[in-house]
mmCIF file as gemmi writes it, N, C-alpha and C atoms, coordinates in Angstrom:
data_model
loop_
_atom_site.group_PDB
_atom_site.id
_atom_site.type_symbol
_atom_site.label_atom_id
_atom_site.label_alt_id
_atom_site.label_comp_id
_atom_site.label_asym_id
_atom_site.label_entity_id
_atom_site.label_seq_id
_atom_site.pdbx_PDB_ins_code
_atom_site.Cartn_x
_atom_site.Cartn_y
_atom_site.Cartn_z
_atom_site.occupancy
_atom_site.B_iso_or_equiv
_atom_site.pdbx_formal_charge
_atom_site.auth_seq_id
_atom_site.auth_asym_id
_atom_site.pdbx_PDB_model_num
ATOM 1 N N . ILE Axp A 1 ? -102.435 182.756 -77.499 1 0 ? 1 A 1
ATOM 2 C CA . ILE Axp A 1 ? -102.921 181.591 -76.733 1 0 ? 1 A 1
ATOM 3 C C . ILE Axp A 1 ? -104.699 181.314 -76.492 1 0 ? 1 A 1
ATOM 4 N N . ASN Axp A 2 ? -105.143 182.562 -76.057 1 0 ? 2 A 1
ATOM 5 C CA . ASN Axp A 2 ? -106.328 182.788 -75.62 1 0 ? 2 A 1
ATOM 6 C C . ASN Axp A 2 ? -107.138 182.63 -76.147 1 0 ? 2 A 1
ATOM 7 N N . VAL Axp A 3 ? -107.283 183.017 -77.841 1 0 ? 3 A 1
ATOM 8 C CA . VAL Axp A 3 ? -107.971 182.654 -78.482 1 0 ? 3 A 1
ATOM 9 C C . VAL Axp A 3 ? -108.312 181.18 -79.166 1 0 ? 3 A 1
ATOM 10 N N . THR Axp A 4 ? -107.026 180.368 -78.915 1 0 ? 4 A 1
ATOM 11 C CA . THR Axp A 4 ? -106.849 178.69 -79.397 1 0 ? 4 A 1
ATOM 12 C C . THR Axp A 4 ? -107.168 178.07 -78.109 1 0 ? 4 A 1
ATOM 13 N N . GLU Axp A 5 ? -107.42 178.694 -77.185 1 0 ? 5 A 1
ATOM 14 C CA . GLU Axp A 5 ? -107.6 178.39 -75.548 1 0 ? 5 A 1
ATOM 15 C C . GLU Axp A 5 ? -109.748 177.935 -76.055 1 0 ? 5 A 1
ATOM 16 N N . THR Axp A 6 ? -109.753 179.247 -76.343 1 0 ? 6 A 1
ATOM 17 C CA . THR Axp A 6 ? -111.15 179.997 -76.537 1 0 ? 6 A 1
ATOM 18 C C . THR Axp A 6 ? -111.996 179.244 -77.433 1 0 ? 6 A 1
ATOM 19 N N . GLN Axp A 7 ? -111.128 179.011 -78.962 1 0 ? 7 A 1
ATOM 20 C CA . GLN Axp A 7 ? -111.849 177.821 -79.279 1 0 ? 7 A 1
ATOM 21 C C . GLN Axp A 7 ? -112.14 176.49 -79.29 1 0 ? 7 A 1
ATOM 22 N N . LYS Axp A 8 ? -111.314 176.179 -78.638 1 0 ? 8 A 1
ATOM 23 C CA . LYS Axp A 8 ? -110.666 174.373 -77.58 1 0 ? 8 A 1
ATOM 24 C C . LYS Axp A 8 ? -112.085 174.914 -76.98 1 0 ? 8 A 1
ATOM 25 N N . GLU Axp A 9 ? -112.032 175.458 -75.692 1 0 ? 9 A 1
ATOM 26 C CA . GLU Axp A 9 ? -113.254 175.477 -75.496 1 0 ? 9 A 1
ATOM 27 C C . GLU Axp A 9 ? -114.74 175.097 -75.966 1 0 ? 9 A 1
ATOM 28 N N . ARG Axp A 10 ? -114.799 176.492 -76.529 1 0 ? 10 A 1
ATOM 29 C CA . ARG Axp A 10 ? -116.137 176.257 -77.546 1 0 ? 10 A 1
ATOM 30 C C . ARG Axp A 10 ? -116.555 175.003 -78.214 1 0 ? 10 A 1
ATOM 31 N N . GLU Axp A 11 ? -115.381 174.271 -79.432 1 0 ? 11 A 1
ATOM 32 C CA . GLU Axp A 11 ? -115.648 172.93 -79.859 1 0 ? 11 A 1
ATOM 33 C C . GLU Axp A 11 ? -115.95 172.016 -78.778 1 0 ? 11 A 1
ATOM 34 N N . LEU Axp A 12 ? -115.384 171.828 -77.325 1 0 ? 12 A 1
ATOM 35 C CA . LEU Axp A 12 ? -115.103 170.541 -76.361 1 0 ? 12 A 1
ATOM 36 C C . LEU Axp A 12 ? -116.933 171.105 -76.268 1 0 ? 12 A 1
ATOM 37 N N . LYS Axp A 13 ? -117.644 172.315 -75.764 1 0 ? 13 A 1
ATOM 38 C CA . LYS Axp A 13 ? -119.144 172.165 -75.499 1 0 ? 13 A 1
ATOM 39 C C . LYS Axp A 13 ? -119.927 171.805 -76.118 1 0 ? 13 A 1
ATOM 40 N N . ARG Axp A 14 ? -119.426 172.198 -77.682 1 0 ? 14 A 1
ATOM 41 C CA . ARG Axp A 14 ? -120.4 171.405 -79.053 1 0 ? 14 A 1
ATOM 42 C C . ARG Axp A 14 ? -120.518 170.554 -78.69 1 0 ? 14 A 1
ATOM 43 N N . GLU Axp A 15 ? -119.037 169.955 -78.873 1 0 ? 15 A 1
ATOM 44 C CA . GLU Axp A 15 ? -118.824 168.481 -78.626 1 0 ? 15 A 1
ATOM 45 C C . GLU Axp A 15 ? -120.069 168.01 -77.529 1 0 ? 15 A 1
ATOM 46 N N . ARG Axp A 16 ? -119.98 168.633 -76.541 1 0 ? 16 A 1
ATOM 47 C CA . ARG Axp A 16 ? -120.789 167.78 -75.052 1 0 ? 16 A 1
ATOM 48 C C . ARG Axp A 16 ? -121.966 167.996 -75.43 1 0 ? 16 A 1
ATOM 49 N N . ARG Axp A 17 ? -122.504 169.02 -75.697 1 0 ? 17 A 1
ATOM 50 C CA . ARG Axp A 17 ? -123.812 169.357 -76.566 1 0 ? 17 A 1
ATOM 51 C C . ARG Axp A 17 ? -124.712 168.49 -77.125 1 0 ? 17 A 1
ATOM 52 N N . LYS Axp A 18 ? -123.296 168.222 -78.239 1 0 ? 18 A 1
ATOM 53 C CA . LYS Axp A 18 ? -123.575 167.836 -79.68 1 0 ? 18 A 1
ATOM 54 C C . LYS Axp A 18 ? -124.33 166.121 -78.655 1 0 ? 18 A 1
ATOM 55 N N . GLN Axp A 19 ? -123.146 165.288 -78.498 1 0 ? 19 A 1
ATOM 56 C CA . GLN Axp A 19 ? -123.418 163.56 -77.321 1 0 ? 19 A 1
ATOM 57 C C . GLN Axp A 19 ? -124.555 163.939 -76.135 1 0 ? 19 A 1
ATOM 58 N N . SER Axp A 20 ? -124.641 164.577 -75.842 1 0 ? 20 A 1
ATOM 59 C CA . SER Axp A 20 ? -126.105 165.605 -74.922 1 0 ? 20 A 1
ATOM 60 C C . SER Axp A 20 ? -127.168 164.906 -75.729 1 0 ? 20 A 1
ATOM 61 N N . ASN Axp A 21 ? -127.207 165.545 -77.018 1 0 ? 21 A 1
ATOM 62 C CA . ASN Axp A 21 ? -128.564 165.37 -77.961 1 0 ? 21 A 1
ATOM 63 C C . ASN Axp A 21 ? -128.492 164.551 -78.209 1 0 ? 21 A 1
ATOM 64 N N . ARG Axp A 22 ? -127.259 163.35 -78.671 1 0 ? 22 A 1
ATOM 65 C CA . ARG Axp A 22 ? -127.592 161.773 -79.269 1 0 ? 22 A 1
ATOM 66 C C . ARG Axp A 22 ? -128.003 161.593 -77.979 1 0 ? 22 A 1
ATOM 67 N N . GLU Axp A 23 ? -127.51 161.463 -76.691 1 0 ? 23 A 1
ATOM 68 C CA . GLU Axp A 23 ? -128.548 160.19 -75.126 1 0 ? 23 A 1
ATOM 69 C C . GLU Axp A 23 ? -129.534 160.904 -74.891 1 0 ? 23 A 1
ATOM 70 N N . SER Axp A 24 ? -129.654 162.203 -75.555 1 0 ? 24 A 1
ATOM 71 C CA . SER Axp A 24 ? -131.837 162.276 -75.099 1 0 ? 24 A 1
ATOM 72 C C . SER Axp A 24 ? -132.29 161.999 -76.304 1 0 ? 24 A 1
ATOM 73 N N . ALA Axp A 25 ? -131.984 162.024 -77.769 1 0 ? 25 A 1
ATOM 74 C CA . ALA Axp A 25 ? -132.74 161.173 -78.602 1 0 ? 25 A 1
ATOM 75 C C . ALA Axp A 25 ? -132.882 159.76 -78.656 1 0 ? 25 A 1
ATOM 76 N N . ARG Axp A 26 ? -131.67 159.389 -78.507 1 0 ? 26 A 1
ATOM 77 C CA . ARG Axp A 26 ? -131.576 158.067 -78.001 1 0 ? 26 A 1
ATOM 78 C C . ARG Axp A 26 ? -133.311 157.628 -76.884 1 0 ? 26 A 1
ATOM 79 N N . ARG Axp A 27 ? -132.875 158.344 -75.39 1 0 ? 27 A 1
ATOM 80 C CA . ARG Axp A 27 ? -133.807 158.534 -74.59 1 0 ? 27 A 1
ATOM 81 C C . ARG Axp A 27 ? -135.24 158.423 -75.152 1 0 ? 27 A 1
ATOM 82 N N . SER Axp A 28 ? -135.206 159.019 -75.883 1 0 ? 28 A 1
ATOM 83 C CA . SER Axp A 28 ? -136.417 159.112 -76.796 1 0 ? 28 A 1
ATOM 84 C C . SER Axp A 28 ? -136.971 157.958 -76.793 1 0 ? 28 A 1
ATOM 85 N N . ARG Axp A 29 ? -136.47 157.978 -78.408 1 0 ? 29 A 1
ATOM 86 C CA . ARG Axp A 29 ? -136.504 156.213 -78.942 1 0 ? 29 A 1
ATOM 87 C C . ARG Axp A 29 ? -136.809 155.284 -77.687 1 0 ? 29 A 1
ATOM 88 N N . LEU Axp A 30 ? -136.466 154.766 -77.111 1 0 ? 30 A 1
ATOM 89 C CA . LEU Axp A 30 ? -136.607 154.066 -76.261 1 0 ? 30 A 1
ATOM 90 C C . LEU Axp A 30 ? -137.429 154.511 -75.555 1 0 ? 30 A 1
ATOM 91 N N . ARG Axp A 31 ? -138.154 155.359 -75.055 1 0 ? 31 A 1
ATOM 92 C CA . ARG Axp A 31 ? -139.319 155.602 -74.463 1 0 ? 31 A 1
ATOM 93 C C . ARG Axp A 31 ? -140.374 155.665 -75.354 1 0 ? 31 A 1
ATOM 94 N N . LYS Axp A 32 ? -140.289 156.078 -77.094 1 0 ? 32 A 1
ATOM 95 C CA . LYS Axp A 32 ? -141.28 155.701 -77.349 1 0 ? 32 A 1
ATOM 96 C C . LYS Axp A 32 ? -141.865 154.252 -77.516 1 0 ? 32 A 1
ATOM 97 N N . GLN Axp A 33 ? -140.402 153.541 -78.19 1 0 ? 33 A 1
ATOM 98 C CA . GLN Axp A 33 ? -140.704 151.787 -78.062 1 0 ? 33 A 1
ATOM 99 C C . GLN Axp A 33 ? -141.114 151.507 -77.31 1 0 ? 33 A 1
ATOM 100 N N . ALA Axp A 34 ? -140.947 151.844 -75.364 1 0 ? 34 A 1
ATOM 101 C CA . ALA Axp A 34 ? -141.682 151.191 -74.329 1 0 ? 34 A 1
ATOM 102 C C . ALA Axp A 34 ? -143.352 151.482 -74.782 1 0 ? 34 A 1
ATOM 103 N N . GLU Axp A 35 ? -143.703 152.58 -75.144 1 0 ? 35 A 1
ATOM 104 C CA . GLU Axp A 35 ? -145.117 152.953 -75.093 1 0 ? 35 A 1
ATOM 105 C C . GLU Axp A 35 ? -145.616 152.235 -76.477 1 0 ? 35 A 1
ATOM 106 N N . THR Axp A 36 ? -145.208 152.309 -77.455 1 0 ? 36 A 1
ATOM 107 C CA . THR Axp A 36 ? -145.495 151.356 -78.428 1 0 ? 36 A 1
ATOM 108 C C . THR Axp A 36 ? -145.706 150.108 -77.956 1 0 ? 36 A 1
ATOM 109 N N . GLU Axp A 37 ? -144.864 149.187 -77.584 1 0 ? 37 A 1
ATOM 110 C CA . GLU Axp A 37 ? -144.901 148.033 -77.53 1 0 ? 37 A 1
ATOM 111 C C . GLU Axp A 37 ? -145.892 148.012 -76.211 1 0 ? 37 A 1
ATOM 112 N N . GLU Axp A 38 ? -146.071 148.99 -75.093 1 0 ? 38 A 1
ATOM 113 C CA . GLU Axp A 38 ? -147.444 149.196 -74.088 1 0 ? 38 A 1
ATOM 114 C C . GLU Axp A 38 ? -148.569 148.566 -74.656 1 0 ? 38 A 1
ATOM 115 N N . LEU Axp A 39 ? -149.16 149.944 -75.73 1 0 ? 39 A 1
ATOM 116 C CA . LEU Axp A 39 ? -150.452 149.98 -76.698 1 0 ? 39 A 1
ATOM 117 C C . LEU Axp A 39 ? -150.514 148.675 -77.34 1 0 ? 39 A 1
ATOM 118 N N . ALA Axp A 40 ? -149.405 148.174 -77.64 1 0 ? 40 A 1
ATOM 119 C CA . ALA Axp A 40 ? -149.608 146.98 -78.836 1 0 ? 40 A 1
ATOM 120 C C . ALA Axp A 40 ? -149.733 145.869 -77.139 1 0 ? 40 A 1
ATOM 121 N N . ASN Axp A 41 ? -149.679 145.897 -76.701 1 0 ? 41 A 1
ATOM 122 C CA . ASN Axp A 41 ? -149.896 144.867 -75.075 1 0 ? 41 A 1
ATOM 123 C C . ASN Axp A 41 ? -151.865 145.474 -74.797 1 0 ? 41 A 1
ATOM 124 N N . LYS Axp A 42 ? -152.232 146.078 -74.993 1 0 ? 42 A 1
ATOM 125 C CA . LYS Axp A 42 ? -153.621 146.925 -74.229 1 0 ? 42 A 1
ATOM 126 C C . LYS Axp A 42 ? -154.45 146.223 -75.622 1 0 ? 42 A 1
ATOM 127 N N . VAL Axp A 43 ? -153.67 146.469 -77.261 1 0 ? 43 A 1
ATOM 128 C CA . VAL Axp A 43 ? -154.871 146.265 -78.262 1 0 ? 43 A 1
ATOM 129 C C . VAL Axp A 43 ? -155.124 144.999 -77.989 1 0 ? 43 A 1
ATOM 130 N N . GLN Axp A 44 ? -154.045 143.707 -77.826 1 0 ? 44 A 1
ATOM 131 C CA . GLN Axp A 44 ? -154.248 142.72 -77.665 1 0 ? 44 A 1
ATOM 132 C C . GLN Axp A 44 ? -155.223 142.351 -76.444 1 0 ? 44 A 1
ATOM 133 N N . ALA Axp A 45 ? -155.021 142.741 -75.151 1 0 ? 45 A 1
ATOM 134 C CA . ALA Axp A 45 ? -155.442 142.407 -74.832 1 0 ? 45 A 1
ATOM 135 C C . ALA Axp A 45 ? -157.102 142.711 -74.317 1 0 ? 45 A 1
ATOM 136 N N . LEU Axp A 46 ? -157.946 144.172 -74.891 1 0 ? 46 A 1
ATOM 137 C CA . LEU Axp A 46 ? -158.789 144.311 -74.897 1 0 ? 46 A 1
ATOM 138 C C . LEU Axp A 46 ? -159.46 143.651 -76.48 1 0 ? 46 A 1
ATOM 139 N N . ALA Axp A 47 ? -158.674 143.063 -77.31 1 0 ? 47 A 1
ATOM 140 C CA . ALA Axp A 47 ? -159.532 142.522 -78.292 1 0 ? 47 A 1
ATOM 141 C C . ALA Axp A 47 ? -159.965 141.035 -77.732 1 0 ? 47 A 1
ATOM 142 N N . SER Axp A 48 ? -158.889 140.619 -76.871 1 0 ? 48 A 1
ATOM 143 C CA . SER Axp A 48 ? -159.788 139.334 -76.223 1 0 ? 48 A 1
ATOM 144 C C . SER Axp A 48 ? -160.439 139.26 -74.887 1 0 ? 48 A 1
ATOM 145 N N . ASP Axp A 49 ? -160.277 140.916 -74.585 1 0 ? 49 A 1
ATOM 146 C CA . ASP Axp A 49 ? -162.125 141.009 -74.082 1 0 ? 49 A 1
ATOM 147 C C . ASP Axp A 49 ? -163.277 140.924 -74.942 1 0 ? 49 A 1
ATOM 148 N N . ASN Axp A 50 ? -162.676 141.951 -76.128 1 0 ? 50 A 1
ATOM 149 C CA . ASN Axp A 50 ? -164.068 142.099 -76.641 1 0 ? 50 A 1
ATOM 150 C C . ASN Axp A 50 ? -164.316 141.086 -77.392 1 0 ? 50 A 1
ATOM 151 N N . MET Axp A 51 ? -164.015 139.985 -77.693 1 0 ? 51 A 1
ATOM 152 C CA . MET Axp A 51 ? -163.598 138.044 -77.773 1 0 ? 51 A 1
ATOM 153 C C . MET Axp A 51 ? -164.787 137.525 -77.014 1 0 ? 51 A 1
ATOM 154 N N . ASN Axp A 52 ? -164.35 137.767 -75.697 1 0 ? 52 A 1
ATOM 155 C CA . ASN Axp A 52 ? -165.5 137.32 -74.926 1 0 ? 52 A 1
ATOM 156 C C . ASN Axp A 52 ? -166.36 137.529 -74.225 1 0 ? 52 A 1
ATOM 157 N N . LEU Axp A 53 ? -166.583 139.161 -74.697 1 0 ? 53 A 1
ATOM 158 C CA . LEU Axp A 53 ? -167.44 139.697 -74.517 1 0 ? 53 A 1
ATOM 159 C C . LEU Axp A 53 ? -169.009 139.407 -75.338 1 0 ? 53 A 1
ATOM 160 N N . LYS Axp A 54 ? -168.578 139.11 -76.121 1 0 ? 54 A 1
ATOM 161 C CA . LYS Axp A 54 ? -169.393 138.962 -77.506 1 0 ? 54 A 1
ATOM 162 C C . LYS Axp A 54 ? -170.113 137.483 -77.308 1 0 ? 54 A 1
ATOM 163 N N . SER Axp A 55 ? -168.835 136.474 -77.195 1 0 ? 55 A 1
ATOM 164 C CA . SER Axp A 55 ? -169.183 135.385 -76.844 1 0 ? 55 A 1
ATOM 165 C C . SER Axp A 55 ? -170.484 135.199 -75.685 1 0 ? 55 A 1
ATOM 166 N N . GLU Axp A 56 ? -169.884 135.941 -74.726 1 0 ? 56 A 1
ATOM 167 C CA . GLU Axp A 56 ? -170.925 136.201 -73.488 1 0 ? 56 A 1
ATOM 168 C C . GLU Axp A 56 ? -172.814 136.177 -74.008 1 0 ? 56 A 1
ATOM 169 N N . ILE Axp A 57 ? -172.587 137.279 -75.282 1 0 ? 57 A 1
ATOM 170 C CA . ILE Axp A 57 ? -173.379 138.028 -75.579 1 0 ? 57 A 1
ATOM 171 C C . ILE Axp A 57 ? -174.231 137.053 -75.981 1 0 ? 57 A 1
ATOM 172 N N . ASN Axp A 58 ? -173.866 136.613 -77.221 1 0 ? 58 A 1
ATOM 173 C CA . ASN Axp A 58 ? -174.314 135.409 -77.724 1 0 ? 58 A 1
ATOM 174 C C . ASN Axp A 58 ? -175.13 134.519 -76.721 1 0 ? 58 A 1
ATOM 175 N N . LYS Axp A 59 ? -174.168 133.964 -76.101 1 0 ? 59 A 1
ATOM 176 C CA . LYS Axp A 59 ? -174.705 133.232 -75.17 1 0 ? 59 A 1
ATOM 177 C C . LYS Axp A 59 ? -176.181 133.358 -73.94 1 0 ? 59 A 1
ATOM 178 N N . LEU Axp A 60 ? -175.627 134.892 -74.096 1 0 ? 60 A 1
ATOM 179 C CA . LEU Axp A 60 ? -177.067 135.471 -73.357 1 0 ? 60 A 1
ATOM 180 C C . LEU Axp A 60 ? -178.508 135.452 -73.834 1 0 ? 60 A 1
ATOM 181 N N . MET Axp A 61 ? -177.695 135.687 -75.795 1 0 ? 61 A 1
ATOM 182 C CA . MET Axp A 61 ? -179.038 135.984 -76.324 1 0 ? 61 A 1
ATOM 183 C C . MET Axp A 61 ? -179.551 134.404 -76.856 1 0 ? 61 A 1
ATOM 184 N N . GLU Axp A 62 ? -179.275 133.328 -76.769 1 0 ? 62 A 1
ATOM 185 C CA . GLU Axp A 62 ? -179.064 132.561 -76.84 1 0 ? 62 A 1
ATOM 186 C C . GLU Axp A 62 ? -180.167 132.182 -76.041 1 0 ? 62 A 1
ATOM 187 N N . ASN Axp A 63 ? -180.256 132.055 -74.49 1 0 ? 63 A 1
ATOM 188 C CA . ASN Axp A 63 ? -181.137 132.114 -73.13 1 0 ? 63 A 1
ATOM 189 C C . ASN Axp A 63 ? -182.016 132.591 -73.436 1 0 ? 63 A 1
ATOM 190 N N . SER Axp A 64 ? -181.674 133.903 -73.967 1 0 ? 64 A 1
ATOM 191 C CA . SER Axp A 64 ? -182.788 134.513 -74.243 1 0 ? 64 A 1
ATOM 192 C C . SER Axp A 64 ? -184.096 133.947 -74.965 1 0 ? 64 A 1
ATOM 193 N N . ALA Axp A 65 ? -183.705 134.022 -76.065 1 0 ? 65 A 1
ATOM 194 C CA . ALA Axp A 65 ? -185.031 133.321 -76.786 1 0 ? 65 A 1
ATOM 195 C C . ALA Axp A 65 ? -185.365 131.706 -76.648 1 0 ? 65 A 1
ATOM 196 N N . LYS Axp A 66 ? -184.323 131.033 -76.062 1 0 ? 66 A 1
ATOM 197 C CA . LYS Axp A 66 ? -185.128 129.907 -74.982 1 0 ? 66 A 1
ATOM 198 C C . LYS Axp A 66 ? -185.936 130.102 -74.193 1 0 ? 66 A 1
ATOM 199 N N . LEU Axp A 67 ? -186.274 131.579 -73.341 1 0 ? 67 A 1
ATOM 200 C CA . LEU Axp A 67 ? -186.821 132.091 -72.163 1 0 ? 67 A 1
ATOM 201 C C . LEU Axp A 67 ? -188.225 131.845 -72.703 1 0 ? 67 A 1
ATOM 202 N N . GLU Axp A 68 ? -188.117 133.137 -73.745 1 0 ? 68 A 1
ATOM 203 C CA . GLU Axp A 68 ? -188.978 133.459 -74.571 1 0 ? 68 A 1
ATOM 204 C C . GLU Axp A 68 ? -190.082 132.319 -74.694 1 0 ? 68 A 1
ATOM 205 N N . LEU Axp A 69 ? -189.452 131.885 -75.926 1 0 ? 69 A 1
ATOM 206 C CA . LEU Axp A 69 ? -189.704 129.853 -76.544 1 0 ? 69 A 1
ATOM 207 C C . LEU Axp A 69 ? -191.122 129.657 -75.243 1 0 ? 69 A 1
ATOM 208 N N . GLU Axp A 70 ? -190.298 129.328 -74.016 1 0 ? 70 A 1
ATOM 209 C CA . GLU Axp A 70 ? -190.486 128.816 -72.969 1 0 ? 70 A 1
ATOM 210 C C . GLU Axp A 70 ? -191.615 129.571 -72.56 1 0 ? 70 A 1
ATOM 211 N N . ASN Axp A 71 ? -191.717 130.801 -72.58 1 0 ? 71 A 1
ATOM 212 C CA . ASN Axp A 71 ? -192.53 131.544 -72.111 1 0 ? 71 A 1
ATOM 213 C C . ASN Axp A 71 ? -193.936 131.778 -72.761 1 0 ? 71 A 1
ATOM 214 N N . ALA Axp A 72 ? -194.09 131.861 -74.3 1 0 ? 72 A 1
ATOM 215 C CA . ALA Axp A 72 ? -194.921 131.989 -74.291 1 0 ? 72 A 1
ATOM 216 C C . ALA Axp A 72 ? -195.848 130.203 -74.908 1 0 ? 72 A 1
ATOM 217 N N . ALA Axp A 73 ? -194.779 129.334 -74.722 1 0 ? 73 A 1
ATOM 218 C CA . ALA Axp A 73 ? -195.297 128.182 -74.507 1 0 ? 73 A 1
ATOM 219 C C . ALA Axp A 73 ? -196.402 128.147 -72.8 1 0 ? 73 A 1
ATOM 220 N N . LEU Axp A 74 ? -196.205 128.778 -71.887 1 0 ? 74 A 1
ATOM 221 C CA . LEU Axp A 74 ? -196.938 128.444 -71.555 1 0 ? 74 A 1
ATOM 222 C C . LEU Axp A 74 ? -197.884 129.863 -71.048 1 0 ? 74 A 1
ATOM 223 N N . MET Axp A 75 ? -198.607 130.064 -72.341 1 0 ? 75 A 1
ATOM 224 C CA . MET Axp A 75 ? -199.503 131.366 -72.059 1 0 ? 75 A 1
ATOM 225 C C . MET Axp A 75 ? -200.468 130.352 -73.112 1 0 ? 75 A 1
């Protein structure tokens, strides 16, 4: 009887450990998915910022060129 109970206890512990590992893996997958989504959002925001900055650079360069022409005309 003792041997059978010990085997049952081992099996029960093994099953608990397997279930715990499954839950841990599930949490890891969810955490990784959330991190991936967050990074995708950051990429989108940075791409938008990049486009805005490029547009600003173009405007400033055009303005600079106009000012250079005006300056040259004054000389």
